[in-house]
Structures are given as C-alpha cells and as structure tokens.
PDB file of C-alpha atoms in Angstrom:
ATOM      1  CA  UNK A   1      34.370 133.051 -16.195  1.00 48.00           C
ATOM      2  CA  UNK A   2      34.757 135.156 -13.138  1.00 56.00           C
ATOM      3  CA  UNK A   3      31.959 137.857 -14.963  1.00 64.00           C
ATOM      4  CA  UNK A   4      29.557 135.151 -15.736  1.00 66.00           C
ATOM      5  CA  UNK A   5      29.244 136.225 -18.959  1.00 71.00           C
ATOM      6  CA  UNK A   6      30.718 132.953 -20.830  1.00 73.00           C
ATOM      7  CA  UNK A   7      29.513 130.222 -21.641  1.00 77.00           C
ATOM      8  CA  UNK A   8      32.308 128.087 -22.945  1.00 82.00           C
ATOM      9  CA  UNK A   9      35.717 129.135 -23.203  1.00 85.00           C
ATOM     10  CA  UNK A  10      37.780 127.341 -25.769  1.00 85.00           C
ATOM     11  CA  UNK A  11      41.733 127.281 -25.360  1.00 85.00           C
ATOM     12  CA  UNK A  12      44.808 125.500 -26.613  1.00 82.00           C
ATOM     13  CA  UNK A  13      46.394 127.031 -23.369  1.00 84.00           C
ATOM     14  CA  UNK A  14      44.799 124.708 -20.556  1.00 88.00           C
ATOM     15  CA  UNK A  15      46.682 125.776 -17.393  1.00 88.00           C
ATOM     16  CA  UNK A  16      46.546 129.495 -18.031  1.00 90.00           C
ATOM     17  CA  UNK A  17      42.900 129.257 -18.906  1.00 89.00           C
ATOM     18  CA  UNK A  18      42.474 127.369 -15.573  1.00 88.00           C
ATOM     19  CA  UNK A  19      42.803 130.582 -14.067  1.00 88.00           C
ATOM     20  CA  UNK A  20      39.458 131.955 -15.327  1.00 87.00           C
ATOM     21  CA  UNK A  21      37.732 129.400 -12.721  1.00 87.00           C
ATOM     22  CA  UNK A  22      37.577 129.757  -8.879  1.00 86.00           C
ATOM     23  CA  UNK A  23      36.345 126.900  -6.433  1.00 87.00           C
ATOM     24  CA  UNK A  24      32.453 129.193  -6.945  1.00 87.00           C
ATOM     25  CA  UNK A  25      32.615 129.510 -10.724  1.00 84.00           C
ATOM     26  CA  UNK A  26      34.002 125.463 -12.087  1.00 84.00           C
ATOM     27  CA  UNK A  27      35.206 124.548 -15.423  1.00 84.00           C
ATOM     28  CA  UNK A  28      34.369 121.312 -16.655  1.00 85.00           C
ATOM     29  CA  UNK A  29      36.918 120.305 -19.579  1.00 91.00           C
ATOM     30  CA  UNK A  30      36.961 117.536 -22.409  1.00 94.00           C
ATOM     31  CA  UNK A  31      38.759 115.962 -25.025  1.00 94.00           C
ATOM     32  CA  UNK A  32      39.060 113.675 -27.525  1.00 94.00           C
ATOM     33  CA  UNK A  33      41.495 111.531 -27.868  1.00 96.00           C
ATOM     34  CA  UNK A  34      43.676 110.095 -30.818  1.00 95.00           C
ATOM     35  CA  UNK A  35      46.108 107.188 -30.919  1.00 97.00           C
ATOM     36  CA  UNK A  36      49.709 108.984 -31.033  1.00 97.00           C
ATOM     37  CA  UNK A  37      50.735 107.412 -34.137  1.00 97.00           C
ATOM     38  CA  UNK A  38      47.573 108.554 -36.055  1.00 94.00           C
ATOM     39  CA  UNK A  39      47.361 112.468 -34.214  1.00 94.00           C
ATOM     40  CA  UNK A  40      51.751 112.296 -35.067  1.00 95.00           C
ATOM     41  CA  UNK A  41      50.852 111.862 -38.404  1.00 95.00           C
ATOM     42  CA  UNK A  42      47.985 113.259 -39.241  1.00 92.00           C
ATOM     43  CA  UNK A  43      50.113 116.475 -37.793  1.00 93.00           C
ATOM     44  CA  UNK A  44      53.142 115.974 -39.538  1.00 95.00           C
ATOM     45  CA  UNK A  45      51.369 115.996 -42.942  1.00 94.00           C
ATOM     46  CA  UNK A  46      49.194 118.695 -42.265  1.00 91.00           C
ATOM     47  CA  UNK A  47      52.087 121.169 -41.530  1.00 94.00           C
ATOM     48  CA  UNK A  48      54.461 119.967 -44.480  1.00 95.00           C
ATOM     49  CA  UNK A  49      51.324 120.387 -46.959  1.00 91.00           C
ATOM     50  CA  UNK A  50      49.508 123.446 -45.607  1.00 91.00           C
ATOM     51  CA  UNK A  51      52.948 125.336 -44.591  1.00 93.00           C
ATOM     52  CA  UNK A  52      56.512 123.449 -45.547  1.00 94.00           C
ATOM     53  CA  UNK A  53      55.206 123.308 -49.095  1.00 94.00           C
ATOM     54  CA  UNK A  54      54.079 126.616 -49.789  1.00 94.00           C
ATOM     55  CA  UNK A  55      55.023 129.492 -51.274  1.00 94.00           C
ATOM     56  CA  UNK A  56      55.060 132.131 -48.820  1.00 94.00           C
ATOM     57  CA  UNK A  57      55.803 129.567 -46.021  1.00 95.00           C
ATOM     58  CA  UNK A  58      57.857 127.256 -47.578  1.00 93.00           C
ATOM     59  CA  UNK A  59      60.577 125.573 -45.973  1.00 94.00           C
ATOM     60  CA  UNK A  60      62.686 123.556 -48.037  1.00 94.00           C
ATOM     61  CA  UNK A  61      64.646 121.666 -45.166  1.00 94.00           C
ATOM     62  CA  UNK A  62      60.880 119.942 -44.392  1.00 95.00           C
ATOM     63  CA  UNK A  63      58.784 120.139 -47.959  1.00 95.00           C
ATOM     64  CA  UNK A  64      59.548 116.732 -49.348  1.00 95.00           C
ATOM     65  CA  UNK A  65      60.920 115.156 -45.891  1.00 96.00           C
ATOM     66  CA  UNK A  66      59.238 111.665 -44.817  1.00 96.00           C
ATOM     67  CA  UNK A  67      57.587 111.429 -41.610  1.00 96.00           C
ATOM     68  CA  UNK A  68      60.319 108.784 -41.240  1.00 96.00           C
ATOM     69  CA  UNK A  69      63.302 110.429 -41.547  1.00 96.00           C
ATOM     70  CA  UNK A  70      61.750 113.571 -39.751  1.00 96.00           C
ATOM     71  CA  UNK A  71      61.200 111.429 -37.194  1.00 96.00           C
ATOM     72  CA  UNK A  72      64.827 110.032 -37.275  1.00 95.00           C
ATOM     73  CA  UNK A  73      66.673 113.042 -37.160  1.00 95.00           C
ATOM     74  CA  UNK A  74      64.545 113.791 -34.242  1.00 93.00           C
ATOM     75  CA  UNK A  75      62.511 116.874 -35.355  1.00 95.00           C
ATOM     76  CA  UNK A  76      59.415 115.534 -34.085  1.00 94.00           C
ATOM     77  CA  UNK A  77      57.754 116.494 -31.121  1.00 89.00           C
ATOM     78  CA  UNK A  78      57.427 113.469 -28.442  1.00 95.00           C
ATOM     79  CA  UNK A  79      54.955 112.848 -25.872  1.00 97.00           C
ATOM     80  CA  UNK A  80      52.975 116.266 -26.644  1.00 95.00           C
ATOM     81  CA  UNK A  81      49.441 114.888 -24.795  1.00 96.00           C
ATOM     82  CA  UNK A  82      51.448 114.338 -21.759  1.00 97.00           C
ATOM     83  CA  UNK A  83      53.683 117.488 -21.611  1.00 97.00           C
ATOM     84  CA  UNK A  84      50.368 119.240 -22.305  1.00 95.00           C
ATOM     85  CA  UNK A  85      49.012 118.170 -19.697  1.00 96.00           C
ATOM     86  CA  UNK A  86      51.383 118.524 -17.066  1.00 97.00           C
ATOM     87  CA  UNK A  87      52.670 121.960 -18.246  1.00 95.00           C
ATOM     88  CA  UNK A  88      56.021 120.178 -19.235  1.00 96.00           C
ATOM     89  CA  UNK A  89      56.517 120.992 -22.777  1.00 93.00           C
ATOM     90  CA  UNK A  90      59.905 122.147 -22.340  1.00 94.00           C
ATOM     91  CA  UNK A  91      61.026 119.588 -19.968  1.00 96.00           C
ATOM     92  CA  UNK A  92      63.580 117.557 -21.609  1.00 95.00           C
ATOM     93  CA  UNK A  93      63.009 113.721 -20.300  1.00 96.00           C
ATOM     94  CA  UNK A  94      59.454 112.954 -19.069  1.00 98.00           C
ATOM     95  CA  UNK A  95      59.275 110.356 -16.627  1.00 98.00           C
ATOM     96  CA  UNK A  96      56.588 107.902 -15.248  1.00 98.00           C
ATOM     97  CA  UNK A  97      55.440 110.878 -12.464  1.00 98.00           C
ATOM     98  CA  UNK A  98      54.696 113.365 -15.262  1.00 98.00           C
ATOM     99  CA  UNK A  99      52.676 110.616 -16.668  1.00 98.00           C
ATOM    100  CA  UNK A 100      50.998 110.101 -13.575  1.00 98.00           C
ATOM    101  CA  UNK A 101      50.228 113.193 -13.117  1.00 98.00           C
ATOM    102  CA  UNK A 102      49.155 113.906 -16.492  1.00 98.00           C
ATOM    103  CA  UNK A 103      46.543 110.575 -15.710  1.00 98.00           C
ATOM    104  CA  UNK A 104      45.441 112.203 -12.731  1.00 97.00           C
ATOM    105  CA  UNK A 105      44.540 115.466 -14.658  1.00 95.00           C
ATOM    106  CA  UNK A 106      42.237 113.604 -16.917  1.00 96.00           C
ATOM    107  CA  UNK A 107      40.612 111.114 -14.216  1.00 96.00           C
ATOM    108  CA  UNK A 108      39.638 114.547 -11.939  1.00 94.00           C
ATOM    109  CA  UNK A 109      39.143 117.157 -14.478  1.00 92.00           C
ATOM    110  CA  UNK A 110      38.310 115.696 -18.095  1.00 95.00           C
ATOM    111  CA  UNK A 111      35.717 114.008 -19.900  1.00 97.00           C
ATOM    112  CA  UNK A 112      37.247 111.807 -21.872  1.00 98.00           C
ATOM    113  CA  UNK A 113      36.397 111.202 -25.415  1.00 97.00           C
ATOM    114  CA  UNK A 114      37.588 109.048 -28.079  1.00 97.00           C
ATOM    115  CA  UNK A 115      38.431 110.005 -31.834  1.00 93.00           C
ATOM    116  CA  UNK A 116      37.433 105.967 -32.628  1.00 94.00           C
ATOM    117  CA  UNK A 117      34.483 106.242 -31.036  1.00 94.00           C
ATOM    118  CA  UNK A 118      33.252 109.901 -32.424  1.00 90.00           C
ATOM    119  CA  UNK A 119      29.384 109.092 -32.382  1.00 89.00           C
ATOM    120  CA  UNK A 120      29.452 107.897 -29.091  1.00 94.00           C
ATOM    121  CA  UNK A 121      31.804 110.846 -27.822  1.00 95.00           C
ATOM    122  CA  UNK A 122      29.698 113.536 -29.358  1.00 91.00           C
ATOM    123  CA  UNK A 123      26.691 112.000 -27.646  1.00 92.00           C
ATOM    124  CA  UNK A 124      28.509 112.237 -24.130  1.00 95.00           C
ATOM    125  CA  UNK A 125      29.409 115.859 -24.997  1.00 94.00           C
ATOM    126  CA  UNK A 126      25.832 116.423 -25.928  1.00 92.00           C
ATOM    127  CA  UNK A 127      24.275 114.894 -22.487  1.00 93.00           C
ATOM    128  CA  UNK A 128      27.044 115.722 -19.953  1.00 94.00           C
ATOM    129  CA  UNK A 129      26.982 119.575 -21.195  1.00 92.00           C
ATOM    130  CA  UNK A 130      23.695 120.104 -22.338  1.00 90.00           C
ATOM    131  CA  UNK A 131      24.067 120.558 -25.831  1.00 89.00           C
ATOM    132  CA  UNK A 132      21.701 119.847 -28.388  1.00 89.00           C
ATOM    133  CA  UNK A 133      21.006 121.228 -31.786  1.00 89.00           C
ATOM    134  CA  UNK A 134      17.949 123.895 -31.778  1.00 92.00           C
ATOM    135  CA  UNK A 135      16.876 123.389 -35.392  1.00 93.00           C
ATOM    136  CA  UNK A 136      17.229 120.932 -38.164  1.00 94.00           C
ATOM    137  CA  UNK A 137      20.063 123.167 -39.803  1.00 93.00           C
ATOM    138  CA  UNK A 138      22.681 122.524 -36.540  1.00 89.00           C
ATOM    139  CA  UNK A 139      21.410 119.215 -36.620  1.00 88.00           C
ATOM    140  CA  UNK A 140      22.413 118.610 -40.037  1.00 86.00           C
ATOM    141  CA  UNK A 141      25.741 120.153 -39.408  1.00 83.00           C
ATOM    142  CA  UNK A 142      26.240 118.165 -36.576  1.00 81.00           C
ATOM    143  CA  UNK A 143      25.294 114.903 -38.645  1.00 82.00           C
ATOM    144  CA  UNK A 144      28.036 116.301 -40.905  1.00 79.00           C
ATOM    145  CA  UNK A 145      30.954 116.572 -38.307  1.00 74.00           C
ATOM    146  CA  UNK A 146      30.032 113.043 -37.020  1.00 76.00           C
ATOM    147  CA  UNK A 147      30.031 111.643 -40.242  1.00 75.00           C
ATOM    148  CA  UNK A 148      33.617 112.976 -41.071  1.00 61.00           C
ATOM    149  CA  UNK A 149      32.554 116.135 -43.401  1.00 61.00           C
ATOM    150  CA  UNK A 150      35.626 118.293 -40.784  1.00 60.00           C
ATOM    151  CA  UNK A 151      36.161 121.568 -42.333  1.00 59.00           C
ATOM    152  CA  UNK A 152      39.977 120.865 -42.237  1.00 59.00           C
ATOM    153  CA  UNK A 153      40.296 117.233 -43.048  1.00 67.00           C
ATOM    154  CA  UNK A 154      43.238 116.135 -45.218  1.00 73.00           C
ATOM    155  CA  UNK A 155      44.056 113.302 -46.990  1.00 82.00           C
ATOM    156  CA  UNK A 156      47.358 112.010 -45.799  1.00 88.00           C
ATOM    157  CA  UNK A 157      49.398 108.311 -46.187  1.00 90.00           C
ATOM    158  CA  UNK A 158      48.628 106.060 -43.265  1.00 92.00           C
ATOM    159  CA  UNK A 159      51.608 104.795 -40.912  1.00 96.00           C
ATOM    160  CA  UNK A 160      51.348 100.920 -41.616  1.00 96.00           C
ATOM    161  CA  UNK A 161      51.434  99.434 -37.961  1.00 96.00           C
ATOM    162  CA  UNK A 162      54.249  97.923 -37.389  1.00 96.00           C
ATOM    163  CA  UNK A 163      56.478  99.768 -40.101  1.00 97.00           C
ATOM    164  CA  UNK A 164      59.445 101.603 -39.035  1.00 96.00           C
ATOM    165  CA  UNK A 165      57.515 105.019 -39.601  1.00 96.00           C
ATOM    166  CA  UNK A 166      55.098 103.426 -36.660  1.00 97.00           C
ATOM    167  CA  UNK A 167      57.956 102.488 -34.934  1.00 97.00           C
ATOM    168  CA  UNK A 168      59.706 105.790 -34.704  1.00 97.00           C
ATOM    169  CA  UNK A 169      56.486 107.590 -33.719  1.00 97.00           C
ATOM    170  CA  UNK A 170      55.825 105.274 -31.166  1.00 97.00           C
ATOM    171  CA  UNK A 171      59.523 105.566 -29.658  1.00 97.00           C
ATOM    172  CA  UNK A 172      59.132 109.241 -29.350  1.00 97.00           C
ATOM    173  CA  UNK A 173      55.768 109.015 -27.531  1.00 97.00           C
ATOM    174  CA  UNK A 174      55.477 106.097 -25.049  1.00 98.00           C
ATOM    175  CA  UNK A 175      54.339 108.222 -22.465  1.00 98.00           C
ATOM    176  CA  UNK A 176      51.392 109.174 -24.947  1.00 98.00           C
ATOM    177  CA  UNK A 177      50.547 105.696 -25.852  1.00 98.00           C
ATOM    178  CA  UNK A 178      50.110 105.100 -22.096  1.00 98.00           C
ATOM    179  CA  UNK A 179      48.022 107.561 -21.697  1.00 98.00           C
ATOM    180  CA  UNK A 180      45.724 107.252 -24.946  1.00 98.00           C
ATOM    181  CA  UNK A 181      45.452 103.332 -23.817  1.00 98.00           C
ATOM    182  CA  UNK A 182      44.440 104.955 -20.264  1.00 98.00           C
ATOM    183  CA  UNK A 183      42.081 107.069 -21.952  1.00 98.00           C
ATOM    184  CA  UNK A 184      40.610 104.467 -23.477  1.00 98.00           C
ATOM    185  CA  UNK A 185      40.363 103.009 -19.835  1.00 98.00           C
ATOM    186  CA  UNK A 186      38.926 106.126 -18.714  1.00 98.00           C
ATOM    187  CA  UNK A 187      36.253 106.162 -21.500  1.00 98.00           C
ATOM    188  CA  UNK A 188      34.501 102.851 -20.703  1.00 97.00           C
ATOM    189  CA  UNK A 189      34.557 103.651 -16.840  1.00 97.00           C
ATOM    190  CA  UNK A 190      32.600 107.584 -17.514  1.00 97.00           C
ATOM    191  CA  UNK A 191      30.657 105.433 -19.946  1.00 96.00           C
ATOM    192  CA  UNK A 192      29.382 103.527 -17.082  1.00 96.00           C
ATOM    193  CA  UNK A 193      29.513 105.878 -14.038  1.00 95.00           C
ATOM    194  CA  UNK A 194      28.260 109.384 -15.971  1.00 94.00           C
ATOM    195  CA  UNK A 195      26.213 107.368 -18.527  1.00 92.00           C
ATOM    196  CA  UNK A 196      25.060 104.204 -17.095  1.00 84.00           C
ATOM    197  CA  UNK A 197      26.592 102.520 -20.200  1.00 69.00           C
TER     198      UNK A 197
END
C-alpha cells in the first residue's frame, strides 16, 4: 500500500496486513458474513471431505467423525469470527470485552455484508468500491458467483436447527452468534447511511 502500486490487497491475516496502511494511504475492509452454525459446518465438512478423507491427507481419527461428536469431544474451533477479529485466537476464554471490541472493529473499519443477502451484498461491494464488470464476459461471471455457481462449493448435510448438532455448534460460538446477529444490525444501518436504503 505504502508504494501505491496496489489496488486491493486480499489477506486471511487482517491485523498484520493492517500494517500496509498509514493514516495518508487507508484501507477500507469488508466481509461477508455467515450464521456460525452454517460457516461451522459448512467448514467441518469441507476439511473431513477434501483432507480427513483422502489418501495422501487422510486422517483416520476425523474421516468418518460426525460434526456432532467432533463437536463433543471438543475439537472444534469456537468463536473463530470473534478471535479473528480481536487477534485472540489463542486466548483461551473470550469474554464480553473481546466481543466488544471485535463489534467495534466492524462498526469503524468494515463493510458489512451478508452471506443471506448475497445479491444485495455484492451490489454494496460494487457501489461502495467502485467495481463493476467491464465486459459482458465478467458480467456473466459475476451473474454466476451471485447465483451460487462458487468454484469451491460442496454439498454437505444441513445442521437441523434445533438438533443437538445445532446445539453444540452454537455452545462453542455464542460470542459469534452475537456478533453475526450484530452484523446483521450493522447491515441494515450501512444499508441506510452508505446506501440510502
């Protein structure tokens, strides 16, 4: 960033990327967001069919585990969202100031998207950063991505709501709930302040 060279950085490391910007040269950040349950899942399935179950990454402690009992035995991450945010991923208890803080993060520095409301968070994305398709080919692939066609997409069993898979998932990620349902919060307020929604 300092060069002026980039564009866009992408990174899964958000506080050591924050230290490409200066107060002269500001990075604006999004996200979308995912209910916990849903992301947990969607996660957990990914990794036991794409890694646990295969050959040269097989692990046969995981391959054939249910989210539930992996979950259980407490193998599962918990509250990732907020510990990514605050830098706290190897804190052992979380409490309600990391949350805070991990709020206060997303109301200063984040536009805030929402996985259930993809159309409508690609078009923020699109206005807020100036993004548009040049041709009818990006549009197309855009049309695609909205539309669900993700390059990685897997098929995976839902967690019923209310189940004890759902329950379990929740229990290791209240903070994350509370933040996803701020999110949400957060989303209809940019809606109307950014957009005039």
């Amino acid at each position: 960033a300092s060069s002026g060279l980039a564009d866009v950085v992408i990174s899964p490391l958000l506080h050591e990327a924050s230290s490409l910007f200066t107060p002269t040269r500001r990075g604006r950040m999004f996200t979308i967001f995912r209910h916990p349950v849903e992301r947990a899942a969607s996660l957990f399935y990914f990794i036991q069919e794409s890694q646990w179950q295969q050959p040269g990454t097989r692990n046969d402690q995981f391959a054939h585990i249910t989210i539930e009992q992996f979950y259980k035995d407490g193998f599962a991450e918990n509250n990732w969202m907020t510990r990514f945010l605050t830098n706290e991923l190897a804190k052992e208890e979380l409490t309600e100031n990391d949350l805070d803080i991990a709020k206060e993060v997303l109301r200063q520095k984040c536009l805030v998207g929402l996985l259930e409301e993809k159309g409508e968070t690609f078009e923020r994305i699109q206005t807020y950063f100036g993004w548009r398709p040049k041709n009818e080919e990006e549009q197309d692939c855009f049309e695609k991505k909205v539309e669900w066609a993700w390059p990685m997409k897997h098929k995976h069993p839902e967690i019923e709501e209310g189940s004890r898979a759902w329950r379990l998932i929740l229990a290791a990620n209240k903070f994350d709930l509370r933040l996803f349902e701020y999110a949400r919060e957060l989303f209809i307020e940019q809606g109307e302040k950014l957009f005039h929604q």
